[in-house]
mmCIF file of C-alpha atoms in Angstrom:
data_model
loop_
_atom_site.group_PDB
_atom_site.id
_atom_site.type_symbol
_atom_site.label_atom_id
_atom_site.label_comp_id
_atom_site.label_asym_id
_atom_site.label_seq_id
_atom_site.Cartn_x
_atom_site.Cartn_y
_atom_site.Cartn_z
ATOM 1 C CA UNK A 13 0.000 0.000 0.000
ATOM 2 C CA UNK A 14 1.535 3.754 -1.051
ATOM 3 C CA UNK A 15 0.875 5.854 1.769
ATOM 4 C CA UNK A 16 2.167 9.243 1.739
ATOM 5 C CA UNK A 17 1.473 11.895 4.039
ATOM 6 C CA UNK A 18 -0.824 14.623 3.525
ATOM 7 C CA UNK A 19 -2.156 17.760 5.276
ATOM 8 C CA UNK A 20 -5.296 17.925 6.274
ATOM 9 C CA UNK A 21 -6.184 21.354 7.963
ATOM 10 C CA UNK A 22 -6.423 22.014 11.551
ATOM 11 C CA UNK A 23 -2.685 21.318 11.694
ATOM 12 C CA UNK A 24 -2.697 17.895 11.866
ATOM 13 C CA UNK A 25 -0.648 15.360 9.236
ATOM 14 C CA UNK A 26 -2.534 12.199 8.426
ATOM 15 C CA UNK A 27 -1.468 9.618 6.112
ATOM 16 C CA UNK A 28 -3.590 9.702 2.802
ATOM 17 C CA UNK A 29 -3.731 6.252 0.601
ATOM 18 C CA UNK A 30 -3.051 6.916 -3.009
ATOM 19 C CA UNK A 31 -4.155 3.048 -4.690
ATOM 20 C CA UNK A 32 -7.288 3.512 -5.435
ATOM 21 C CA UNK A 33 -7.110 6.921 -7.409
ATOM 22 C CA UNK A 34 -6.956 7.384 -11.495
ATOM 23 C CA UNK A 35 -3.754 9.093 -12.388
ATOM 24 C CA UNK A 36 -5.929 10.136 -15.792
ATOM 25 C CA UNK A 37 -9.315 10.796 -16.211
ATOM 26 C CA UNK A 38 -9.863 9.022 -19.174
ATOM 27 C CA UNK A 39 -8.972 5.897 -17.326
ATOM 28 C CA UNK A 40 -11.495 6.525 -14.317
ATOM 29 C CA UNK A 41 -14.817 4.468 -14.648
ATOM 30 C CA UNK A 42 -16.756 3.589 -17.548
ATOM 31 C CA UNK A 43 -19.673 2.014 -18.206
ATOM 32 C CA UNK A 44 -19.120 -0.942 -19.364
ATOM 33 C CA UNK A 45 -20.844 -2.776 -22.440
ATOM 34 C CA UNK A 46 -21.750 -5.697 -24.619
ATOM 35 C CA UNK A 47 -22.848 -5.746 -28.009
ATOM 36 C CA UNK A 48 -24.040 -8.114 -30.489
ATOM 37 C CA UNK A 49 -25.945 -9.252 -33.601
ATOM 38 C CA UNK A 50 -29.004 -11.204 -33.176
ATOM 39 C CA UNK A 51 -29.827 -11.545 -36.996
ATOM 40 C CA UNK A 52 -31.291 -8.687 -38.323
ATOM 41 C CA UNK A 53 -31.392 -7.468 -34.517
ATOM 42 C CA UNK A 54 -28.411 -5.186 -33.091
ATOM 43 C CA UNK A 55 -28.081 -5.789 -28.984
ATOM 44 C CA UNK A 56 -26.201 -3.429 -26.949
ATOM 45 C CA UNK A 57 -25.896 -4.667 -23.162
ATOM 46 C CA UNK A 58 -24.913 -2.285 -20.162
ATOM 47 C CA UNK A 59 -23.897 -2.881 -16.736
ATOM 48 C CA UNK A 60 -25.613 -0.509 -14.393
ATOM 49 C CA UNK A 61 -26.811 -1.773 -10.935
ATOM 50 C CA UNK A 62 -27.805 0.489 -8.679
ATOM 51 C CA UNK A 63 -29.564 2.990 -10.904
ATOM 52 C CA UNK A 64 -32.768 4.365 -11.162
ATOM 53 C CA UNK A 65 -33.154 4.050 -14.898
ATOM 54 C CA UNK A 66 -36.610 6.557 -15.139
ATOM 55 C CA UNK A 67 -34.666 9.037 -13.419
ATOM 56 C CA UNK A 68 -30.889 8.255 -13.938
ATOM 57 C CA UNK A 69 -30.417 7.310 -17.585
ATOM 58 C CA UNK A 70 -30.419 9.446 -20.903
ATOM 59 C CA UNK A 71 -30.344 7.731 -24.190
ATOM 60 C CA UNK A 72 -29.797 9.647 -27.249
ATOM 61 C CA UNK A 73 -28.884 9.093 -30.785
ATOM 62 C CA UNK A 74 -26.652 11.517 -32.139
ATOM 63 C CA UNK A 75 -25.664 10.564 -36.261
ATOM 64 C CA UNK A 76 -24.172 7.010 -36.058
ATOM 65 C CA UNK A 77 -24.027 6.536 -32.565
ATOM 66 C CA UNK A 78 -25.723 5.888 -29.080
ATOM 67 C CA UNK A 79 -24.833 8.178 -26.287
ATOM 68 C CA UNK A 80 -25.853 6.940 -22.780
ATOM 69 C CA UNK A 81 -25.315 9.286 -20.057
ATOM 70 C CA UNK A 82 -26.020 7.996 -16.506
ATOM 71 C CA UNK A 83 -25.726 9.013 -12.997
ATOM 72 C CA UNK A 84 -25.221 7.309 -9.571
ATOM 73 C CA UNK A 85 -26.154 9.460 -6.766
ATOM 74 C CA UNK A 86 -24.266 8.749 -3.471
ATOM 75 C CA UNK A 87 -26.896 7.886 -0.649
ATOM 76 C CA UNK A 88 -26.368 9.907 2.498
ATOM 77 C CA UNK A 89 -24.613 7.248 4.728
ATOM 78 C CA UNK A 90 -21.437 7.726 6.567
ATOM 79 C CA UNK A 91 -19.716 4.583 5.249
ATOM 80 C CA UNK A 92 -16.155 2.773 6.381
ATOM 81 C CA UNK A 93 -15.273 2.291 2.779
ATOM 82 C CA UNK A 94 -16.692 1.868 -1.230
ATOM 83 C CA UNK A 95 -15.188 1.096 -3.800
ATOM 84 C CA UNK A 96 -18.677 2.278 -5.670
ATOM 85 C CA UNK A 97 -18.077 5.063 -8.590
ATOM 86 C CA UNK A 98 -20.519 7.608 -8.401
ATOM 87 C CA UNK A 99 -21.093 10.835 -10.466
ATOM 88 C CA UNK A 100 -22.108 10.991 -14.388
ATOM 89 C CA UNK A 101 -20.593 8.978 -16.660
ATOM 90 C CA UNK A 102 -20.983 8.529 -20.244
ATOM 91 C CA UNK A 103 -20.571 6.229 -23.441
ATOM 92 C CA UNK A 104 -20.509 6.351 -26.833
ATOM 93 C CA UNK A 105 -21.362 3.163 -28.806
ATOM 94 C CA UNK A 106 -21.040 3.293 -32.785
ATOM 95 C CA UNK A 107 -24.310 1.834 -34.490
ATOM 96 C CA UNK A 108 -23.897 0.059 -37.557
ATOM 97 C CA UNK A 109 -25.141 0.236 -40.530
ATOM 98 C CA UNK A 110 -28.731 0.434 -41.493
ATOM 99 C CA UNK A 111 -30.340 0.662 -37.783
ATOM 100 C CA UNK A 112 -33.365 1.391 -38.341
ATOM 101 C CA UNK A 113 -34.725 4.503 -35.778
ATOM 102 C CA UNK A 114 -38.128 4.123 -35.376
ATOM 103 C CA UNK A 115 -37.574 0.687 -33.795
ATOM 104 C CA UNK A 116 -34.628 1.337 -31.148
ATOM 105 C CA UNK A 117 -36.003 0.262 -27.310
ATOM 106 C CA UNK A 118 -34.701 0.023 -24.073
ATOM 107 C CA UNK A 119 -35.420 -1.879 -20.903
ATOM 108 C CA UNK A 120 -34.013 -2.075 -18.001
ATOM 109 C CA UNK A 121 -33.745 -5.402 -15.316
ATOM 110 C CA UNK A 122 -31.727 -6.725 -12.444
ATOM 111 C CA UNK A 123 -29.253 -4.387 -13.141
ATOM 112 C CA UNK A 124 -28.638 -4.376 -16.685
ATOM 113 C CA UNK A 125 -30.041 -1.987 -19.358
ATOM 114 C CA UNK A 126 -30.522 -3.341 -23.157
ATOM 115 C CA UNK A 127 -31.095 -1.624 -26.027
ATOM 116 C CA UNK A 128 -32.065 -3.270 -29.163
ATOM 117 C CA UNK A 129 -32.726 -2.413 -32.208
ATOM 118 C CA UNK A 130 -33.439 -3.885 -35.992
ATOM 119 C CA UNK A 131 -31.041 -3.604 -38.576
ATOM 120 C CA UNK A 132 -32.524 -3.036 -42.552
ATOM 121 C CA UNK A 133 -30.767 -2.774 -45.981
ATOM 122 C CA UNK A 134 -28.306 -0.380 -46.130
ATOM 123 C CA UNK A 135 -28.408 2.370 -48.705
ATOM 124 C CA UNK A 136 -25.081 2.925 -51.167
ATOM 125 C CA UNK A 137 -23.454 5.479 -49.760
ATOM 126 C CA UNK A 138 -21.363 6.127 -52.353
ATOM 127 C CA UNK A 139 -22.843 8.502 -55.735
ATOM 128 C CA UNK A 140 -21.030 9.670 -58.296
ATOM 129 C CA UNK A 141 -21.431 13.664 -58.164
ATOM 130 C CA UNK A 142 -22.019 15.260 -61.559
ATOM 131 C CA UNK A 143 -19.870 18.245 -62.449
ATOM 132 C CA UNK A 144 -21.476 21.507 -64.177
ATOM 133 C CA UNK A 145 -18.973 23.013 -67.107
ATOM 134 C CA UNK A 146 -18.534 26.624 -67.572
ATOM 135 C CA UNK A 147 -17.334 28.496 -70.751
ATOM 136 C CA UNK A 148 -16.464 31.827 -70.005
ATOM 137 C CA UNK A 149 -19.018 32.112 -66.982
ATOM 138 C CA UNK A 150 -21.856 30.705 -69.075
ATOM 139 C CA UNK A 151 -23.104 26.776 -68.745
#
């Protein structure tokens, strides 16, 4: 265990325990995922106990991906020691091709939140762009 000594106010020196904190923020928490085909059916799987998911949860699809913002409120208990992450966090999940929006869902149970949604044909996205000639500022 790294203990170092830190001030705390009050003049007092008390020894602070550095393991358990993210040295960048990019490697704190996430939530973490699972995804999936199911034929024509696109899964994504989330691990989020302790949530309420009518208040706590925001789904949103922004272009070609699924942002899901949640956040854990800390109850009001004097505890001993957690090693629970609370706050916002948030995730974006790339969609693939052809999901079809009017049919993604969510639900929520024991802890996990799924979203599903169905997968159609995908359009070309590739079109060959015609180009307009001028002669002497006249078409």
């Amino acid at each position: 265990m790294s203990t170092v000594t830190k001030f705390r106010g009050g003049g007092t020196l008390a020894p602070f325990d550095w393991t358990n904190l993210s040295w960048l923020p990019m490697l704190a928490p996430t939530i973490r995922v699972e995804d999936y085909l199911d034929s024509d059916r696109y899964v994504i799987r989330a691990e989020l106990p302790g949530i309420d998911p009518a208040k706590d949860v925001r789904i949103t699809r922004t272009g070609d991906n699924l942002r899901l913002d949640v956040v854990r409120r800390e109850s009001h208990t004097d505890k001993v020691h957690s090693e629970f992450h609370y706050g916002s966090f948030s995730r974006l999940i790339p969609l693939p091709a052809g999901v079809k929006e009017e049919t993604i869902a969510a639900r929520y149970a024991d802890g996990i939140l799924e979203i599903t949604a169905t997968i159609g044909a995908t359009e070309p996205t590739a079109r060959e762009i015609p180009i307009t000639v001028e002669h002497n500022g006249k078409r």
